[in-house]
Amino acid sequence: MEDILFLFEQYPIFEGFWTNIKLAFWSSISAFTLGVILALFRISPVRSLSWLSAAFINLVRNIPLTVLVVMAVLVFWGQLQISLHSDFNTNFFLLATIALSMYHAPFFAEAIRSGVNTVPLGQAEAARAIGLGFFSAARLIIIPQALRGAITPIGNTLIALIKNTTVAAAGSVLEASGVMRTMIEFNPNLMVAIFLIIAIGFSLIVIPVGLITTWLSEKLAVTR
Amino acid sequence: MTTETNQAPLVKMSGVNKHFGQFQALSDINIDIPTGQVCIVVGPSGSGKSTLCRTINRLETIDNDGGYIEIDGKRLPEEGKALAALRADVGMVFQSFNLFAHKSVLENVTLGPIKVRKVPKKQAEQEAMEYLDRVGVGEQARKLPAHLSGGQQQRVAIARALAMKPKVLLFDEPTSALDPEMVQEVLDVMVDLAAGGMTMVVVTHEMGFARKAGDRLLFMSEGAVVEDTTPQEFFTNPQTARAQDFLSKILTE
Ligand SMILES: Nc1ncnc2c1ncn2[C@@H]1O[C@H](COP(=O)(O)OP(=O)(O)O)[C@@H](O)[C@H]1O
Ligand SMILES: [Mg+2]
């Protein structure tokens, strides 16, 4: 017990987790927004938009996240000298957020597209028949139903994103898994306790997301 | 002065062809539908009745070979805003209702007027209630479509189409997906509309309705209009062998 208190006193465990939460929050908002746009382009009747979206999805989805994060740091900051913020840590935080957003957007897009496939074609036809254009029909009829049908895969992507925030350590962002590594390095005798702290911490963040997802997917299911 | 009007037909199809790949679904369709006419379309399954309906509001494109479709004297536009505007003038009632599943009955009816016609919400709701009452489902306004019977859903779909104040209403087998006991309540609404002067194109095999409400009947076979006559004439005195064959089949059903 004393050991655990010692760890919490000596190392920024809470700050680490707080960074993961902030990374997850901002990345999920921007990745989801980008995902909706990608999904819309993907299903749009405009060939070039659909092609552009497919190209982005297939390209980015196949790059490992670590590579994206390192690239963001090395290329943007190291090579091109592009600094998003004068503060060192904030700069790395922003770069990691961009990498996380880019990486997860295709997964959100594909989740939403799987939701679009749950919406019968007749819904789009009825929307067009009352004179709605493609984007109005998508916004008012298709996407709302698609999102309701895609809550589970969206939730799964969100959970993956939360856990993937640990990769930001590769981009010099101080977060929980990085704190874990430091703690283990200097206190190898407390390895099990350290591991448990981090594992429980992530569980406490992720489990509610899973529960909310399940609850929402039942509550918002479209009855046909 | 003559009483004859030389008004353009409300719906005009001229030399319309439609291919799905190699398959010709419509061949050389030429029909003029004047305002107020109720035009029944019959024919065997696969003869192109749905395709005909769907080309009129351009849910299906037509072959680009000189054939054309006009609504109220205006060519169907290719795409975009103009097409959406024109579609708003052509109501469509589907076999499978296609009510917006995540919206209440009332919202189903107000959505088009509010978003397309830019009617203020209050007014749209008031008018929607009038249409819903007219088709007998005003009580159900706050429910989701899935909680209504098929007959009620189809009447809501008719109210949704009416709320757009369309120039012409297309019905594609509106009672085919219904349980038998619900067919009449939907047909009754349609008879009322016909009596009220609505221009209608109705794909249906309900002969009673065709005789009662129909001014004209098109018999289709293999993508072509084979007979263009009146319901009375068609049912009592079919001209072509194909029509006789078709009638013998639906009469023995
Ligand atoms: N989207 C499509 N792609 C290919 N063939 C189609 C399509 N829609 C209809 N068809 C074909 O066109 C023909 C006419 O179909 P349809 O208009 O639905 O007939 P009906 O409504 O009279 O039963 C059928 O042979 C059908 O298989
Ligand atoms: Mg059909």
Coordinates of C-alpha atoms and ligand atoms in Angstrom, one line a residue:
Chain A
M1 CA 0.0 0.0 0.0
E2 CA 2.8 2.4 0.9
D3 CA 4.5 1.5 -2.3
I4 CA 1.4 2.5 -4.2
L5 CA 1.2 5.8 -2.4
F6 CA 4.8 6.3 -3.1
L7 CA 4.3 5.8 -6.8
F8 CA 1.4 8.3 -6.9
E9 CA 3.5 10.8 -5.0
Q10 CA 6.6 10.4 -7.1
Y11 CA 5.2 10.1 -10.6
P12 CA 2.6 12.2 -12.5
I13 CA 0.2 9.3 -12.9
F14 CA -3.0 11.4 -12.8
E15 CA -1.5 14.0 -15.2
G16 CA -0.6 11.1 -17.5
F17 CA -4.1 9.8 -17.6
W18 CA -5.5 13.3 -17.9
T19 CA -3.4 13.7 -21.0
N20 CA -4.8 10.5 -22.4
I21 CA -8.3 11.8 -21.8
K22 CA -7.6 15.1 -23.4
L23 CA -6.0 13.4 -26.4
A24 CA -8.9 11.1 -26.7
F25 CA -11.4 13.9 -26.4
W26 CA -10.0 16.2 -29.1
S27 CA -9.0 13.3 -31.4
S28 CA -12.4 11.6 -31.2
I29 CA -14.2 14.9 -32.0
S30 CA -12.0 15.7 -35.0
A31 CA -11.7 12.1 -36.2
F32 CA -15.5 11.6 -36.0
T33 CA -16.2 14.9 -37.9
L34 CA -13.7 13.9 -40.5
G35 CA -15.2 10.4 -40.6
V36 CA -18.7 11.8 -41.3
I37 CA -17.3 13.9 -44.1
L38 CA -15.4 10.9 -45.6
A39 CA -18.5 8.7 -45.3
L40 CA -20.6 11.4 -47.0
F41 CA -18.1 11.8 -49.8
R42 CA -17.8 8.0 -50.1
I43 CA -21.6 7.5 -50.7
S44 CA -22.0 10.7 -52.7
P45 CA -23.0 10.4 -56.4
V46 CA -20.1 12.6 -57.3
R47 CA -17.5 10.2 -58.6
S48 CA -14.4 12.3 -57.8
L49 CA -15.5 12.9 -54.2
S50 CA -16.2 9.2 -53.7
W51 CA -12.8 8.3 -55.2
L52 CA -11.0 10.9 -53.1
S53 CA -12.6 9.5 -49.9
A54 CA -11.8 5.9 -50.8
A55 CA -8.2 6.8 -51.6
F56 CA -7.8 8.6 -48.2
I57 CA -9.4 5.8 -46.3
N58 CA -7.4 3.1 -47.9
L59 CA -4.1 5.0 -47.7
V60 CA -4.3 6.2 -44.1
R61 CA -5.9 3.0 -42.7
N62 CA -2.9 1.0 -43.8
I63 CA -0.3 3.1 -42.1
P64 CA 0.6 2.0 -38.5
L65 CA -0.4 4.6 -36.0
T66 CA 3.1 4.8 -34.5
V67 CA 4.4 5.6 -37.9
L68 CA 1.9 8.4 -38.3
V69 CA 2.7 9.9 -34.9
V70 CA 6.5 9.7 -35.5
M71 CA 6.0 11.1 -39.0
A72 CA 4.0 14.0 -37.6
V73 CA 6.7 14.8 -35.2
L74 CA 9.7 14.2 -37.4
V75 CA 8.4 15.5 -40.6
F76 CA 6.2 18.4 -39.5
W77 CA 8.3 19.6 -36.6
G78 CA 11.7 18.2 -37.3
Q79 CA 12.0 18.6 -41.1
L80 CA 9.5 21.2 -42.1
Q81 CA 10.0 23.2 -38.9
I82 CA 6.3 23.7 -38.6
S83 CA 5.4 24.5 -35.1
L84 CA 1.8 24.6 -34.1
H85 CA 2.4 26.2 -30.8
S86 CA 5.3 27.9 -29.1
D87 CA 5.0 25.7 -26.1
F88 CA 7.0 22.5 -26.6
N89 CA 4.6 20.1 -24.9
T90 CA 1.5 21.7 -26.4
N91 CA 3.1 21.4 -29.9
F92 CA 3.7 17.7 -29.4
F93 CA 0.2 17.3 -28.0
L94 CA -1.3 19.0 -31.1
L95 CA 0.8 16.9 -33.5
A96 CA -0.2 13.7 -31.7
T97 CA -3.9 14.8 -31.8
I98 CA -3.6 15.4 -35.6
A99 CA -2.0 12.0 -36.1
L100 CA -4.7 10.2 -34.0
S101 CA -7.5 12.1 -35.8
M102 CA -6.2 11.2 -39.2
Y103 CA -5.6 7.6 -38.2
H104 CA -9.1 7.0 -36.7
A105 CA -11.2 9.0 -39.2
P106 CA -11.2 6.2 -41.8
F107 CA -12.4 3.8 -39.1
F108 CA -15.2 6.1 -38.1
A109 CA -16.0 6.6 -41.8
E110 CA -16.2 2.8 -42.4
A111 CA -18.3 2.4 -39.2
I112 CA -20.7 5.1 -40.5
R113 CA -20.8 3.5 -43.9
S114 CA -21.7 0.1 -42.3
G115 CA -24.6 2.1 -40.7
V116 CA -25.6 3.5 -44.0
N117 CA -25.9 0.0 -45.3
T118 CA -28.5 -0.7 -42.6
V119 CA -30.8 2.1 -44.0
P120 CA -33.1 0.7 -46.7
L121 CA -32.8 2.3 -50.2
G122 CA -36.4 3.3 -50.0
Q123 CA -35.6 5.9 -47.3
A124 CA -33.3 7.7 -49.7
E125 CA -35.8 7.4 -52.5
A126 CA -38.6 8.8 -50.4
A127 CA -36.3 11.7 -49.4
R128 CA -35.5 12.4 -53.0
A129 CA -39.2 12.1 -54.0
I130 CA -40.2 15.0 -51.7
G131 CA -37.5 17.1 -53.3
L132 CA -34.6 16.9 -51.0
G133 CA -31.2 17.1 -52.6
F134 CA -28.4 14.7 -51.9
F135 CA -26.8 16.5 -49.0
S136 CA -30.2 17.4 -47.4
A137 CA -31.3 13.8 -47.7
A138 CA -28.0 12.6 -46.2
R139 CA -28.2 15.1 -43.3
L140 CA -31.8 14.7 -42.4
I141 CA -32.7 11.1 -43.3
I142 CA -29.7 8.9 -44.1
I143 CA -27.0 9.9 -41.6
P144 CA -29.2 10.1 -38.5
Q145 CA -30.5 6.6 -39.2
A146 CA -27.0 5.4 -40.2
L147 CA -25.5 6.7 -36.9
R148 CA -28.2 4.9 -34.9
G149 CA -27.4 1.7 -36.7
A150 CA -23.7 2.2 -36.3
I151 CA -23.4 3.0 -32.6
T152 CA -21.7 -0.3 -31.8
P153 CA -18.9 0.0 -34.4
I154 CA -18.5 3.7 -33.6
G155 CA -18.2 2.8 -29.9
N156 CA -15.6 0.2 -30.7
T157 CA -13.6 2.7 -32.8
L158 CA -13.8 5.1 -29.9
I159 CA -12.5 2.5 -27.4
A160 CA -9.7 1.7 -29.8
L161 CA -8.9 5.4 -30.1
I162 CA -8.8 5.9 -26.3
K163 CA -6.3 3.0 -25.9
N164 CA -4.3 4.2 -28.9
T165 CA -3.7 7.5 -27.2
T166 CA -0.8 5.7 -25.6
V167 CA 1.0 5.7 -28.9
A168 CA 1.4 9.5 -28.4
A169 CA 4.3 8.6 -26.2
A170 CA 6.2 7.9 -29.4
G171 CA 5.7 11.6 -30.2
S172 CA 7.1 12.8 -27.0
V173 CA 3.8 13.4 -25.3
L174 CA 3.8 12.6 -21.6
E175 CA 0.9 10.3 -21.0
A176 CA 0.0 7.3 -18.8
S177 CA 1.8 4.6 -20.6
G178 CA 5.0 6.7 -20.8
V179 CA 4.7 7.3 -17.0
M180 CA 4.4 3.6 -16.6
R181 CA 7.6 2.9 -18.5
T182 CA 9.5 5.4 -16.4
M183 CA 8.1 4.0 -13.2
I184 CA 9.1 0.5 -14.2
E185 CA 12.5 1.6 -15.2
F186 CA 13.2 3.0 -11.8
N187 CA 11.1 0.6 -9.6
P188 CA 11.4 -2.8 -11.3
N189 CA 10.4 -4.4 -7.9
L190 CA 7.0 -2.7 -8.1
M191 CA 6.3 -3.9 -11.7
V192 CA 3.1 -5.7 -10.9
A193 CA 1.6 -2.9 -8.9
I194 CA 2.6 -0.4 -11.6
F195 CA 1.1 -2.5 -14.3
L196 CA -2.2 -2.9 -12.3
I197 CA -2.4 0.9 -11.7
I198 CA -2.2 1.6 -15.4
A199 CA -4.5 -1.3 -16.5
I200 CA -7.1 -0.3 -13.9
G201 CA -6.8 3.3 -14.9
F202 CA -7.6 2.6 -18.6
S203 CA -10.4 0.2 -17.6
L204 CA -12.0 2.9 -15.6
I205 CA -11.9 5.2 -18.7
V206 CA -12.9 2.6 -21.2
I207 CA -15.6 0.5 -19.4
P208 CA -18.1 3.4 -19.2
V209 CA -17.7 4.1 -22.9
G210 CA -18.6 0.5 -23.6
L211 CA -21.6 0.6 -21.3
I212 CA -22.9 3.9 -22.7
T213 CA -22.4 2.4 -26.2
T214 CA -24.5 -0.6 -25.4
W215 CA -27.2 1.5 -23.7
L216 CA -27.3 4.0 -26.6
S217 CA -27.4 1.3 -29.3
E218 CA -30.5 -0.2 -27.7
K219 CA -32.2 3.1 -26.8
L220 CA -31.7 4.7 -30.2
A221 CA -32.2 1.6 -32.4
V222 CA -34.4 2.5 -35.4
T223 CA -37.6 0.4 -35.3
R224 CA -38.7 -0.5 -38.8
Chain B
M1 CA -64.1 30.9 -78.4
T2 CA -64.2 27.2 -77.9
T3 CA -64.4 25.4 -74.6
E4 CA -61.4 23.3 -75.7
T5 CA -58.3 24.1 -73.8
N6 CA -55.0 23.9 -75.6
Q7 CA -53.2 23.7 -72.3
A8 CA -50.0 21.5 -72.4
P9 CA -50.5 18.1 -70.8
L10 CA -49.4 18.0 -67.1
V11 CA -47.2 14.9 -67.8
K12 CA -45.8 14.3 -71.2
M13 CA -43.7 11.4 -72.1
S14 CA -42.4 11.4 -75.7
G15 CA -40.4 8.6 -77.3
V16 CA -39.0 7.5 -73.9
N17 CA -36.7 4.5 -73.8
K18 CA -35.0 3.0 -70.8
H19 CA -32.3 0.4 -70.8
F20 CA -30.8 -1.4 -67.8
G21 CA -27.6 -2.5 -69.4
Q22 CA -28.6 -4.6 -72.4
F23 CA -32.1 -5.1 -71.1
Q24 CA -34.8 -2.7 -72.4
A25 CA -37.2 -1.9 -69.6
L26 CA -39.2 0.8 -71.4
S27 CA -39.6 1.1 -75.2
D28 CA -41.0 4.1 -77.0
I29 CA -43.4 5.4 -74.4
N30 CA -45.6 8.2 -75.6
I31 CA -48.3 9.4 -73.2
D32 CA -49.9 12.8 -72.4
I33 CA -51.7 13.0 -69.1
P34 CA -53.9 16.1 -68.8
T35 CA -54.6 17.8 -65.5
G36 CA -57.1 15.9 -63.3
Q37 CA -56.8 12.6 -65.1
V38 CA -56.5 9.4 -63.1
C39 CA -54.4 7.1 -65.2
I40 CA -54.3 3.4 -64.2
V41 CA -51.3 1.3 -65.2
V42 CA -51.6 -2.5 -65.3
G43 CA -49.5 -5.3 -66.7
P44 CA -47.7 -8.4 -65.8
S45 CA -44.8 -8.4 -63.3
G46 CA -41.6 -7.1 -64.9
S47 CA -43.5 -5.2 -67.7
G48 CA -42.0 -1.9 -66.6
K49 CA -44.8 -0.3 -64.6
S50 CA -42.5 0.7 -61.7
T51 CA -39.9 1.9 -64.1
L52 CA -42.4 4.1 -65.9
C53 CA -43.5 5.7 -62.6
R54 CA -39.9 6.1 -61.4
T55 CA -38.8 7.9 -64.6
I56 CA -41.6 10.4 -64.2
N57 CA -39.9 11.9 -61.1
R58 CA -36.5 10.8 -62.3
L59 CA -35.7 8.3 -59.7
E60 CA -34.6 6.5 -62.8
T61 CA -32.9 8.3 -65.7
I62 CA -34.1 7.7 -69.2
D63 CA -32.0 6.9 -72.3
N64 CA -30.4 9.9 -73.9
D65 CA -31.8 9.3 -77.4
G66 CA -34.1 12.2 -78.0
G67 CA -36.9 10.9 -75.8
Y68 CA -38.1 13.3 -73.1
I69 CA -40.4 13.8 -70.2
E70 CA -42.1 17.1 -69.4
I71 CA -44.0 18.1 -66.2
D72 CA -46.3 21.0 -66.7
G73 CA -44.5 22.0 -69.9
K74 CA -41.0 21.8 -68.3
R75 CA -38.4 19.2 -69.3
L76 CA -37.1 17.1 -66.4
P77 CA -33.8 18.7 -65.5
E78 CA -30.7 16.6 -65.4
E79 CA -29.6 17.0 -61.8
G80 CA -29.2 19.4 -58.9
K81 CA -31.6 22.1 -57.5
A82 CA -33.9 22.3 -60.5
L83 CA -34.5 18.6 -60.4
A84 CA -35.1 18.6 -56.7
A85 CA -37.6 21.5 -57.2
L86 CA -39.4 19.5 -59.9
R87 CA -39.5 16.4 -57.8
A88 CA -41.2 18.4 -55.1
D89 CA -44.1 18.9 -57.5
V90 CA -44.4 15.2 -58.3
G91 CA -45.6 13.2 -55.3
M92 CA -44.8 9.5 -55.0
V93 CA -46.4 6.8 -52.9
F94 CA -44.4 3.5 -52.7
Q95 CA -45.4 0.0 -52.3
S96 CA -43.3 -0.3 -49.2
F97 CA -44.5 3.1 -47.7
N98 CA -40.9 4.2 -47.0
L99 CA -41.9 6.5 -44.1
F100 CA -38.9 8.0 -42.5
A101 CA -38.3 5.5 -39.7
H102 CA -36.7 7.8 -37.2
K103 CA -39.2 10.5 -37.4
S104 CA -42.7 10.8 -36.0
V105 CA -45.8 10.6 -38.2
L106 CA -46.2 14.4 -37.9
E107 CA -42.5 15.0 -38.7
N108 CA -42.8 12.7 -41.8
V109 CA -45.4 15.0 -43.1
T110 CA -43.9 18.4 -42.2
L111 CA -40.3 17.6 -43.3
G112 CA -40.9 18.3 -47.0
P113 CA -42.9 21.5 -46.5
I114 CA -40.4 22.9 -43.9
K115 CA -37.1 21.9 -45.6
V116 CA -38.1 22.1 -49.3
R117 CA -41.0 24.6 -49.4
K118 CA -39.7 26.7 -46.5
V119 CA -43.1 26.8 -44.8
P120 CA -42.8 28.0 -41.2
K121 CA -42.9 25.1 -38.8
K122 CA -46.2 26.1 -37.0
Q123 CA -48.0 26.4 -40.3
A124 CA -46.5 23.2 -41.6
E125 CA -47.7 21.3 -38.5
Q126 CA -51.2 22.8 -38.8
E127 CA -51.5 21.8 -42.4
A128 CA -50.0 18.4 -41.7
M129 CA -52.6 17.7 -39.1
E130 CA -55.3 18.6 -41.7
Y131 CA -53.9 16.1 -44.1
L132 CA -53.5 13.5 -41.5
D133 CA -57.1 14.0 -40.4
R134 CA -58.2 13.8 -44.0
V135 CA -56.6 10.4 -44.4
G136 CA -57.9 9.3 -41.0
V137 CA -54.7 9.0 -39.0
G138 CA -54.6 12.3 -37.1
E139 CA -54.7 10.4 -33.8
Q140 CA -51.4 8.8 -34.6
A141 CA -49.4 12.0 -35.3
R142 CA -47.0 11.6 -32.4
K143 CA -46.2 8.0 -33.0
L144 CA -43.3 6.5 -34.9
P145 CA -44.2 4.8 -38.2
A146 CA -43.2 1.4 -37.0
H147 CA -46.0 1.5 -34.4
L148 CA -48.7 1.9 -37.1
S149 CA -50.4 -0.8 -39.1
G150 CA -49.5 -1.1 -42.8
G151 CA -52.7 0.6 -43.9
Q152 CA -52.1 3.5 -41.5
Q153 CA -48.5 3.8 -42.7
Q154 CA -49.6 4.0 -46.3
R155 CA -52.2 6.7 -45.5
V156 CA -49.5 8.7 -43.7
A157 CA -47.3 8.3 -46.9
I158 CA -50.2 9.7 -48.9
A159 CA -50.5 12.6 -46.4
R160 CA -46.8 13.2 -46.7
A161 CA -47.1 13.4 -50.5
L162 CA -50.1 15.7 -50.3
A163 CA -48.4 18.1 -48.0
M164 CA -46.1 19.0 -50.8
K165 CA -49.1 20.2 -52.8
P166 CA -47.9 18.2 -55.8
K167 CA -49.2 18.7 -59.3
V168 CA -49.3 15.0 -59.9
L169 CA -49.2 12.0 -57.6
L170 CA -47.6 8.7 -58.6
F171 CA -48.7 5.4 -56.8
D172 CA -46.6 2.3 -57.4
E173 CA -48.8 -0.7 -56.2
P174 CA -49.8 1.2 -53.0
T175 CA -51.9 -1.7 -51.7
S176 CA -49.7 -4.7 -52.7
A177 CA -47.8 -4.9 -49.5
L178 CA -50.9 -4.6 -47.3
D179 CA -52.9 -7.2 -45.5
P180 CA -56.2 -7.7 -47.3
E181 CA -58.3 -6.1 -44.6
M182 CA -56.3 -2.9 -45.0
V183 CA -56.5 -2.5 -48.7
Q184 CA -59.9 -0.8 -48.7
E185 CA -59.0 2.0 -46.3
V186 CA -56.2 3.1 -48.5
L187 CA -58.2 2.8 -51.7
D188 CA -61.0 4.9 -50.1
V189 CA -58.5 7.7 -49.6
M190 CA -57.3 7.4 -53.2
V191 CA -60.9 7.5 -54.5
D192 CA -61.5 10.7 -52.5
L193 CA -58.4 12.2 -54.0
A194 CA -59.4 11.3 -57.5
A195 CA -62.9 12.7 -56.9
G196 CA -61.1 15.9 -55.7
G197 CA -59.5 16.4 -59.1
M198 CA -56.0 15.2 -58.3
T199 CA -53.9 14.1 -61.3
M200 CA -52.8 10.6 -60.6
V201 CA -50.8 7.8 -62.1
V202 CA -51.7 4.6 -60.3
V203 CA -50.0 1.2 -60.8
T204 CA -52.5 -1.2 -59.4
H205 CA -54.3 -4.5 -60.0
E206 CA -57.3 -3.4 -57.9
M207 CA -60.0 -3.6 -60.6
G208 CA -62.7 -2.2 -58.4
F209 CA -60.6 0.9 -57.9
A210 CA -59.7 1.1 -61.5
R211 CA -63.3 1.1 -62.6
K212 CA -64.4 3.5 -59.9
A213 CA -61.7 6.1 -60.0
G214 CA -59.8 5.6 -63.3
D215 CA -60.3 7.8 -66.3
R216 CA -57.8 6.0 -68.4
L217 CA -56.0 2.7 -68.4
L218 CA -52.6 1.8 -69.8
F219 CA -51.8 -1.9 -70.3
M220 CA -48.0 -2.5 -70.4
S221 CA -46.2 -5.6 -71.6
E222 CA -42.5 -6.0 -72.1
G223 CA -41.7 -2.3 -71.5
A224 CA -44.3 -1.0 -74.0
V225 CA -47.8 0.5 -73.7
V226 CA -49.8 -2.1 -75.5
E227 CA -53.3 -0.7 -74.9
D228 CA -54.3 2.8 -74.0
T229 CA -57.9 2.8 -73.2
T230 CA -60.5 3.2 -70.4
P231 CA -60.8 0.8 -67.5
Q232 CA -64.4 -0.2 -68.6
E233 CA -63.2 -0.9 -72.1
F234 CA -60.1 -2.8 -71.0
F235 CA -61.8 -5.1 -68.6
T236 CA -64.8 -5.9 -70.8
N237 CA -63.2 -5.8 -74.2
P238 CA -59.4 -6.2 -74.3
Q239 CA -58.1 -5.8 -77.8
T240 CA -54.8 -7.7 -77.7
A241 CA -54.0 -11.3 -77.0
R242 CA -51.5 -10.3 -74.4
A243 CA -54.2 -8.3 -72.5
Q244 CA -56.7 -11.1 -72.8
D245 CA -54.1 -13.5 -71.4
F246 CA -53.2 -11.1 -68.6
L247 CA -56.9 -10.6 -67.7
S248 CA -57.6 -14.3 -67.7
K249 CA -54.7 -14.7 -65.2
I250 CA -55.8 -12.0 -62.7
L251 CA -59.4 -13.0 -63.0
T252 CA -58.8 -16.6 -62.0
E253 CA -56.5 -15.6 -59.0
Ligands
LIG1 N1 -32.3 -1.3 -61.2 C1 -32.5 -2.2 -62.2 N2 -31.5 -2.9 -62.8 C2 -31.7 -3.8 -63.7 N3 -32.9 -4.2 -64.1 C3 -34.0 -3.6 -63.6 C4 -33.9 -2.6 -62.6 N4 -35.1 -2.2 -62.2 C5 -35.9 -2.9 -62.9 N5 -35.3 -3.8 -63.8 C6 -35.9 -4.7 -64.7 O1 -36.8 -4.0 -65.5 C7 -37.9 -4.7 -65.7 C8 -39.1 -3.9 -65.4 O2 -39.2 -3.8 -64.0 P1 -40.3 -3.0 -63.2 O3 -40.5 -1.7 -63.8 O4 -40.0 -3.1 -61.8 O5 -41.6 -4.0 -63.5 P2 -43.0 -4.0 -62.9 O6 -43.1 -2.9 -61.9 O7 -43.9 -3.9 -64.0 O8 -43.1 -5.4 -62.2 C9 -37.8 -6.0 -65.0 O9 -37.4 -7.1 -65.8 C10 -36.7 -5.8 -64.0 O10 -36.0 -6.9 -63.7
MG2 MG -43.3 -2.9 -59.8

